[in-house]
Structure formats: structure tokens, C-alpha cells
mmCIF file of C-alpha atoms in Angstrom:
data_model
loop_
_atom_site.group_PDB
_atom_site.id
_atom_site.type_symbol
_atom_site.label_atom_id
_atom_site.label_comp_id
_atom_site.label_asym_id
_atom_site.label_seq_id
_atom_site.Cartn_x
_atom_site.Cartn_y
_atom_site.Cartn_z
ATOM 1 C CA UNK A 1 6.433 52.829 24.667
ATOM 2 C CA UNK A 2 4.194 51.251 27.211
ATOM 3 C CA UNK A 3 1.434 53.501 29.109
ATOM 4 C CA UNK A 4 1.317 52.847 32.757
ATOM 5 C CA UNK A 5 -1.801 54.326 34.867
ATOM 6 C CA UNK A 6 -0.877 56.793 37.748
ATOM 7 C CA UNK A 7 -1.556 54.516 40.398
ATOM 8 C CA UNK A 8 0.680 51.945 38.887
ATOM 9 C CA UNK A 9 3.506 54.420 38.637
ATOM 10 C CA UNK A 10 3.075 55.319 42.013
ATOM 11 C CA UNK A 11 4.040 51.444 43.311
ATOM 12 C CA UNK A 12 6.739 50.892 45.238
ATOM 13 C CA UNK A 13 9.037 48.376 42.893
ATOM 14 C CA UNK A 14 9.350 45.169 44.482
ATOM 15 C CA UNK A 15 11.674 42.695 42.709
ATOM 16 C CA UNK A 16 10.895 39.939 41.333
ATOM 17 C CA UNK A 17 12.767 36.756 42.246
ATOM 18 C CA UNK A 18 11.873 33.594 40.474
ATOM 19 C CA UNK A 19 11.712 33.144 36.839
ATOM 20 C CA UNK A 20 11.909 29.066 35.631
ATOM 21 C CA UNK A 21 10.252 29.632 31.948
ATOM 22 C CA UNK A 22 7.714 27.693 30.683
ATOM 23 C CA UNK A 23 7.695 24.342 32.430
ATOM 24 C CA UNK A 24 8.750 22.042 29.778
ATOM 25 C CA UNK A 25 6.490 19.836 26.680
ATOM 26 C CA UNK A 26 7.668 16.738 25.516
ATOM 27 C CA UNK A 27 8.023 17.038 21.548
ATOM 28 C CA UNK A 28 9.579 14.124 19.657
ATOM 29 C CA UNK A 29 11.582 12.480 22.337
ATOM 30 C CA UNK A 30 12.873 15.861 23.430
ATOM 31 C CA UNK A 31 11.753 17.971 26.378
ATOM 32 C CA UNK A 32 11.461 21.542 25.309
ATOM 33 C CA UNK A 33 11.029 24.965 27.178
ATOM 34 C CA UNK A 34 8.534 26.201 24.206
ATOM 35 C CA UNK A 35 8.420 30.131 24.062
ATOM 36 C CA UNK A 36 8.379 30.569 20.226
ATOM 37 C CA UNK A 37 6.560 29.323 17.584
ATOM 38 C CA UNK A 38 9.814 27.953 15.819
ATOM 39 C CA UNK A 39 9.789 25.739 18.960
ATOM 40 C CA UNK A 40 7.067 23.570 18.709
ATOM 41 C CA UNK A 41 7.263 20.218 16.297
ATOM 42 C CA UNK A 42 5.114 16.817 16.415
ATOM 43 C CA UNK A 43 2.898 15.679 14.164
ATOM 44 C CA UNK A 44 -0.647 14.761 15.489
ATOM 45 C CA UNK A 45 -4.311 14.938 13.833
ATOM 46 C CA UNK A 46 -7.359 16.344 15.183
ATOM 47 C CA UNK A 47 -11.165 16.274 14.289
ATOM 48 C CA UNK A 48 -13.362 19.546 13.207
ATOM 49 C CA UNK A 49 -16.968 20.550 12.583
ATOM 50 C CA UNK A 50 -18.861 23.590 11.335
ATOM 51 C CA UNK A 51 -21.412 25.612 13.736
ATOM 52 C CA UNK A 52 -24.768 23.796 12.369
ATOM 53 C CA UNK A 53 -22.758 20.135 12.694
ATOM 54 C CA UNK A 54 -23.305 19.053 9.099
ATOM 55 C CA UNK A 55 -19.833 18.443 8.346
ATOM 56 C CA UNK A 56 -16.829 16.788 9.732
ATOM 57 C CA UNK A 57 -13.072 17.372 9.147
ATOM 58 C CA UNK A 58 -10.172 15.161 10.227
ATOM 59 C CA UNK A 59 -6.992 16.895 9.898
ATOM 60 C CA UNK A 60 -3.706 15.381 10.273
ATOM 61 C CA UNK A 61 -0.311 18.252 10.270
ATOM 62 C CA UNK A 62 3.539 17.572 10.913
ATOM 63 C CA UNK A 63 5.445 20.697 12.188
ATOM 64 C CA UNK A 64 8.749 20.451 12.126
ATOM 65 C CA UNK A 65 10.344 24.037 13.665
ATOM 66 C CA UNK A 66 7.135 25.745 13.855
ATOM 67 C CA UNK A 67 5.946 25.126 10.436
ATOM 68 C CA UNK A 68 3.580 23.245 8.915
ATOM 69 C CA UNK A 69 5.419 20.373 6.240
ATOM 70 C CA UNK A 70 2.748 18.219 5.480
ATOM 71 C CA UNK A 71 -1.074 18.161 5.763
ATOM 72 C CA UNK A 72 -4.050 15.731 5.790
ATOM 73 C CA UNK A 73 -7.374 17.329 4.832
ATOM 74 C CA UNK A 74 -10.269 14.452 5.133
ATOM 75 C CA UNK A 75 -13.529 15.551 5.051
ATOM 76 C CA UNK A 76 -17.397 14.332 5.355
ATOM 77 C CA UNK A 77 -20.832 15.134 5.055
ATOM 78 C CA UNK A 78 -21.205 18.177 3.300
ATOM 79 C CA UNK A 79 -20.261 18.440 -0.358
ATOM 80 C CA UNK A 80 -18.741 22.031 -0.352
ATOM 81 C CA UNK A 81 -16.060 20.743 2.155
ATOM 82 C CA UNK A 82 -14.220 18.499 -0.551
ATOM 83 C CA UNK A 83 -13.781 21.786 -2.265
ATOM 84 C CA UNK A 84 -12.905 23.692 0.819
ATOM 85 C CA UNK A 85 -10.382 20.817 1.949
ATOM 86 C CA UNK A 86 -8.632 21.442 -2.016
ATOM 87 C CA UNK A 87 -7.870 25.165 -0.653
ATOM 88 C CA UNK A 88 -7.104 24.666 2.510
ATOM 89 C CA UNK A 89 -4.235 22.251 1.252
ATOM 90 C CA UNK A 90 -2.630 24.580 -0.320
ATOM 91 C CA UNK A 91 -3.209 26.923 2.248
ATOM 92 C CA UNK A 92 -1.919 25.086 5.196
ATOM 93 C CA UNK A 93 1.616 23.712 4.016
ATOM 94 C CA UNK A 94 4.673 26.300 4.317
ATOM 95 C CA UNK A 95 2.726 28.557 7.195
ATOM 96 C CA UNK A 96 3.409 28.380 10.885
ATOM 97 C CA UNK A 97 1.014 27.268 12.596
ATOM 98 C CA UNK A 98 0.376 30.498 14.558
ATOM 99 C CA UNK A 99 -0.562 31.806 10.944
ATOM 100 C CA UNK A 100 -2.694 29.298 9.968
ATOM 101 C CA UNK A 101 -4.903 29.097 13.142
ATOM 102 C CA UNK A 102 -5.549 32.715 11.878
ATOM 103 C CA UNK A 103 -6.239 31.730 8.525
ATOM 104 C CA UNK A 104 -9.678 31.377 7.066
ATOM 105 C CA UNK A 105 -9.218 27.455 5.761
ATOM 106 C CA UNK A 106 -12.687 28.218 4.049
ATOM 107 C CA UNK A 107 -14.478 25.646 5.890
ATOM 108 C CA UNK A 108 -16.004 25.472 9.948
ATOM 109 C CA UNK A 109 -15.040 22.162 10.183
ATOM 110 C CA UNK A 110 -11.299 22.557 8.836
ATOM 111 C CA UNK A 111 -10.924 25.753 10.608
ATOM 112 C CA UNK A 112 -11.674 24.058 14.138
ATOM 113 C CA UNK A 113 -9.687 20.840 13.783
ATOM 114 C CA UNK A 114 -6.906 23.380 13.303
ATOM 115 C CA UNK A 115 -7.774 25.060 16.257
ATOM 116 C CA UNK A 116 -7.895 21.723 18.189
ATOM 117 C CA UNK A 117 -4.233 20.736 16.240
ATOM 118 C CA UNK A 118 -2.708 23.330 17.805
ATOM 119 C CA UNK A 119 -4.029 23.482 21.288
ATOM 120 C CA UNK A 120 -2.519 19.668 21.137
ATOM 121 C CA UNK A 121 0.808 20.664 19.547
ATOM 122 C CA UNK A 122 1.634 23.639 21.693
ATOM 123 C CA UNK A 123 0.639 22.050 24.738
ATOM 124 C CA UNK A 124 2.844 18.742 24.039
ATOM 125 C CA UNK A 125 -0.017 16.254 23.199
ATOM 126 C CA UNK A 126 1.004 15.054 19.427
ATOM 127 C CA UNK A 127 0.818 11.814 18.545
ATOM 128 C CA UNK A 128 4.872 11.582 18.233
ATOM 129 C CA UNK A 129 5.701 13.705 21.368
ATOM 130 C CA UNK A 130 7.779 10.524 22.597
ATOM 131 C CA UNK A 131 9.353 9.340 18.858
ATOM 132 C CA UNK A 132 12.866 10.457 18.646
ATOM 133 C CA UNK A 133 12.901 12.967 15.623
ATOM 134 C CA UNK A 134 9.300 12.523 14.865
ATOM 135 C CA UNK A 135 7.544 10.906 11.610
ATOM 136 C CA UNK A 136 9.414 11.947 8.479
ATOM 137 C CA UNK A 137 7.238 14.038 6.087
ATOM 138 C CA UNK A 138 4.890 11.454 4.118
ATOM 139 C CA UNK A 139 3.967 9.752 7.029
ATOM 140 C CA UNK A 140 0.621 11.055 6.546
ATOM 141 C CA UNK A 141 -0.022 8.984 3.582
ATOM 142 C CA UNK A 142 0.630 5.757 6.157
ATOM 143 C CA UNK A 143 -3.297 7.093 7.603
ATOM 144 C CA UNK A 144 -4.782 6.141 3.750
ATOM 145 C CA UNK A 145 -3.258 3.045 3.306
ATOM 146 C CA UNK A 146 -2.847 1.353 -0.709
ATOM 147 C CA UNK A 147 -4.791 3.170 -2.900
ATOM 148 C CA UNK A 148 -4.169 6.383 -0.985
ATOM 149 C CA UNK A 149 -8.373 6.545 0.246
ATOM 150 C CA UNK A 150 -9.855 7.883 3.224
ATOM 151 C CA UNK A 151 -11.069 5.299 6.099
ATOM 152 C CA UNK A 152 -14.871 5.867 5.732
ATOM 153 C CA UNK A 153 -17.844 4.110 6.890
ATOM 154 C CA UNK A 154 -20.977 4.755 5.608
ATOM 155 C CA UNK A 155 -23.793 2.828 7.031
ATOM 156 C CA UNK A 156 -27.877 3.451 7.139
ATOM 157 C CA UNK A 157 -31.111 1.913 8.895
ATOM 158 C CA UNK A 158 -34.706 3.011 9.576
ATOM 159 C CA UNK A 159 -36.949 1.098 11.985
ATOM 160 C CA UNK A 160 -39.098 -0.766 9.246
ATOM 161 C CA UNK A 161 -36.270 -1.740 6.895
ATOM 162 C CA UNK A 162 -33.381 -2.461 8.940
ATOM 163 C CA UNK A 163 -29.721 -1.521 8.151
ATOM 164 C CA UNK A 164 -27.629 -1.084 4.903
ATOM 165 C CA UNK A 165 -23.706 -1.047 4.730
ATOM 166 C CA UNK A 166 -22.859 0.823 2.419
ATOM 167 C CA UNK A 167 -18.864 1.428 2.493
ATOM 168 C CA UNK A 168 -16.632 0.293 5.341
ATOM 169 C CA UNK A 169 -13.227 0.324 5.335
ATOM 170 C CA UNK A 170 -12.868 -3.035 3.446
ATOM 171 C CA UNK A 171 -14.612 -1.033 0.387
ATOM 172 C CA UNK A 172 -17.473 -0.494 -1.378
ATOM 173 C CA UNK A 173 -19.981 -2.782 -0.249
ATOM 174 C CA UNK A 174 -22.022 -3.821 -3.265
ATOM 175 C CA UNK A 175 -24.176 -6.507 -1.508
ATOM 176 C CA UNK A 176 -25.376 -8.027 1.337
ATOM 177 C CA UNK A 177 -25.989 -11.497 2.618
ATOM 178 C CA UNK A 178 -28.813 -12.251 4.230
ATOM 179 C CA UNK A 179 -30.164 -15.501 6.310
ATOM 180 C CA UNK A 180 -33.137 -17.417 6.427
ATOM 181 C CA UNK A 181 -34.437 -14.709 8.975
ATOM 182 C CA UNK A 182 -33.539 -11.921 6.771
ATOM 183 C CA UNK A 183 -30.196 -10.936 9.219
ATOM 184 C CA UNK A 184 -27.400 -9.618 7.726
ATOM 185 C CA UNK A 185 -24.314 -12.157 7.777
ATOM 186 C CA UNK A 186 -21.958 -11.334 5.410
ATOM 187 C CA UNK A 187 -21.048 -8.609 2.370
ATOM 188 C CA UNK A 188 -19.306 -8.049 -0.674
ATOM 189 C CA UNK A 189 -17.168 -5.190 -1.205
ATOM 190 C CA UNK A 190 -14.989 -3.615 -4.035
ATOM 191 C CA UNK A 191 -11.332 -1.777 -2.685
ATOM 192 C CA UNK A 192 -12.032 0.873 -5.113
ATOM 193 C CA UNK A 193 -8.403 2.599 -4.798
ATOM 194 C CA UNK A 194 -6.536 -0.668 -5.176
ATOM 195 C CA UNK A 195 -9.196 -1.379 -8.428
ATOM 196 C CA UNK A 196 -8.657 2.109 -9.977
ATOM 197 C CA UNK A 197 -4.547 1.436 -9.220
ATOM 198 C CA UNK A 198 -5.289 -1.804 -11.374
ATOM 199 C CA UNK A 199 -6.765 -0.036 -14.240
ATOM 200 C CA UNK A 200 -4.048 2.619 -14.550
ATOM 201 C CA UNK A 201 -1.772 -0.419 -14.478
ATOM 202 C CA UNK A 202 -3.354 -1.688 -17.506
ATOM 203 C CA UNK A 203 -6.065 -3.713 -16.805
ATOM 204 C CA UNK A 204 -9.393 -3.605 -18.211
ATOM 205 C CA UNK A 205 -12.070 -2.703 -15.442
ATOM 206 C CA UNK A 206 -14.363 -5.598 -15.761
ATOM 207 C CA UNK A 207 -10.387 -7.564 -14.553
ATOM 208 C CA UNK A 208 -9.625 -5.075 -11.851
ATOM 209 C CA UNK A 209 -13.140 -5.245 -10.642
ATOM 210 C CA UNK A 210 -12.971 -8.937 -10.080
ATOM 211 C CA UNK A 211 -9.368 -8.634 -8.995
ATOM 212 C CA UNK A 212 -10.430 -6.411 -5.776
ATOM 213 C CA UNK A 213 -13.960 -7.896 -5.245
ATOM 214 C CA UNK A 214 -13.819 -10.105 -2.114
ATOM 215 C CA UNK A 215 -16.348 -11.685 0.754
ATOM 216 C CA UNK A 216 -16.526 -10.399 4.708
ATOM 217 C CA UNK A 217 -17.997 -12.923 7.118
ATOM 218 C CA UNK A 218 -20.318 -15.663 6.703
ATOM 219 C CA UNK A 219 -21.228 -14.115 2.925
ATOM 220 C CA UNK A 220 -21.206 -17.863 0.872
ATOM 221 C CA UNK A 221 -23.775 -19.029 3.333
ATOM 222 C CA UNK A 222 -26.561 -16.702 2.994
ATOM 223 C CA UNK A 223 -29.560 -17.437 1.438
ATOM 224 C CA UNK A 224 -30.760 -14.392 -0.037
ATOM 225 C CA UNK A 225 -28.301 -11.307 -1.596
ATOM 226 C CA UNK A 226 -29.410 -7.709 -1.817
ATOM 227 C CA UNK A 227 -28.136 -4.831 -3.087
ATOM 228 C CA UNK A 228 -27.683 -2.525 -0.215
ATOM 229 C CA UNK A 229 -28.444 1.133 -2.251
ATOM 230 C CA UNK A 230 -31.598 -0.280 -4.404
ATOM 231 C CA UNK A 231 -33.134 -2.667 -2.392
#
């Protein structure tokens, strides 16, 4: 039972004409008059970070009637959020996603790219509001590429010693190459998940490491080689 105040009782009742819904979202190739949770599908990703900005999440979730069939939980810069990313995987999949915006997904960073997943989603910005059906679930693994790894670059520099690569999404970078005015012009880097795929298959690591070892730019024609993390 609803309470009404006097003075609202004591309106005149005017009727009320026009009611068109919700004005439409697009959601995988459809156009959809969204006024339940069960209505909303796409499958999008978002970025998160906690209140004192340490940490980053980028989450990737495909909704398929309202509920959440497969998510992406990549995380960086703090190491407690690897561990809060291996809850809030098994948190996330099988909930609505009204239910897990008011989840606690352990983490600042996770909890806000879900809030910023689902102001997309419900308001018919995914990433596949314009794909007939959608992205089948798994398509989430197509975001890791071979070796099933996160994207990452990792780079440093201070004023007095310049810049280091240190992982880009080539690899590992385990050296530079450097030119006759100390510049960087090349690198060597190490695909780490395709190596450790190598080793499962049955090679010895000293093969796989060779195997996925390879040169970016102008790396054979530097004159001087440096190990980016001791050097």
C-alpha cells in the first residue's frame, strides 16, 4: 500500500494521455524497448580504478538476457588486485548484472569498471549493439590473443637515464639496442605465453625460449645492447 500526503489526495485527477515506453537501445542488431533487466544483452568492456588511483581494472562482460555469461577480469598496478580479479571471476558469471553492480567484486577498480559496464550496456553503448546476435560466449578470449596473456605495456624513464621497455605487447623485452648516440633503436623480446605453450608441448625451455625470441626495429644494427631491468 502506497502512502499519499493530504495535499496529494486532495488533487483533482487529471489523466494522463501519452505513454510511448522507454525510447528504444540498439542491442545486437535489434532495437529494444528495455524495461527489465532480462532485456538488456551486448557484450562490451570497460576500464576501473580504486579511490587512491593505484590500480587499474579492464573488464570485459557478455550478457545475454540480462545475465552475465562470460567475464574478463585484467588487472594492473597493485598486487592485491590479481587476487581480487580471482574472486570476482567467480563472482561475476551466472548474476544479472543488476546484482553484480551491487556486489562487492573485492576490489575499487573492478567494482567501478562494473559500474561503467553497465551504464554502457543499459544505455545501448556495447561494443556489439549493431552485430546480429552478438559475440558467442568465448569471444572474450579473442582480447588475449595465443597464449591467452593480457596486452600490457610496461615502460620506465627518469630524466638522467632515459627510458627502459620493459614488456610491450610483442613480449618480454629482454634487451635493448642502442646507437652510436646511446638512442634506443631496436629490442628483443620473449612471447612468454606462446614459450610456456611450447614447453607444455614438450619442449625443453632453453628450445622454446629461442623458438619465441625475436627482434623489433632496427635491433641488428645497434652498436651497444643493454639489459633494460639491470642496466
Amino acid at each position: 500500500m502506497i502512502a499519499y500526503s493530504k495535499q496529494v489526495e486532495d488533487m483533482v485527477c487529471v489523466a494522463k494521455e501519452v505513454n510511448h515506453g522507454p525510447a528504444p537501445i540498439p542491442e545486437e542488431g535489434k532495437w529494444v524497448q528495455a524495461k527489465e533487466i532480462k532485456d538488456i544483452s551486448g557484450l562490451t568492456h570497460g576500464i576501473g580504478w580504486c579511490a587512491p588511483q593505484q590500480g587499474a581494472c579492464k573488464l570485459t562482460l557478455n550478457v545475454k538476457d540480462g545475465i552475465i555469461e562470460e567475464a574478463l577480469v585484467e588487472t594492473i598496478g597493485c598486487s592485491g588486485m590479481t587476487h581480487s580479479a580471482a574472486m570476482a571471476a567467480e563472482i561475476l558469471s551466472g548474476k544479472t548484472i543488476l546484482e553484480a553492480l551491487n556486489t562487492d567484486l573485492v576490489c575499487d577498480a573492478i567494482n567501478t569498471a562494473m559500474r561503467e559496464l553497465f551504464l554502457q550496456i543499459v544505455y545501448g553503448r556495447s561494443q556489439t549493439a549493431f552485430s546480429d546476435d552478438g559475440l558467442p560466449v568465448g569471444a572474450g578470449l579473442d582480447d588475449l590473443g595465443k597464449g591467452l596473456r593480457s596486452q600490457t605495456g610496461t615502460t620506465y624513464s627518469t630524466k638522467k637515464k632515459g627510458p627502459r621497455y620493459l614488456e610491450l605487447a610483442e613480449g618480454y623485452v629482454t634487451r635493448l639496442a642502442l646507437d652510436k648516440e646511446d638512442r634506443v633503436i631496436g629490442y628483443e623480446v620473449v612471447q612468454l605465453g606462446k614459450m610456456m605453450e611450447a614447453i607444455k608441448n614438450g619442449k625443453s625451455a632453453d628450445e622454446a625460449l629461442k623458438a619465441n625470441t625475436s627482434t623489433k626495429g632496427r635491433f641488428s644494427e645497434g652498436v651497444k645492447f643493454i639489459d633494460p631491468r639491470n642496466e
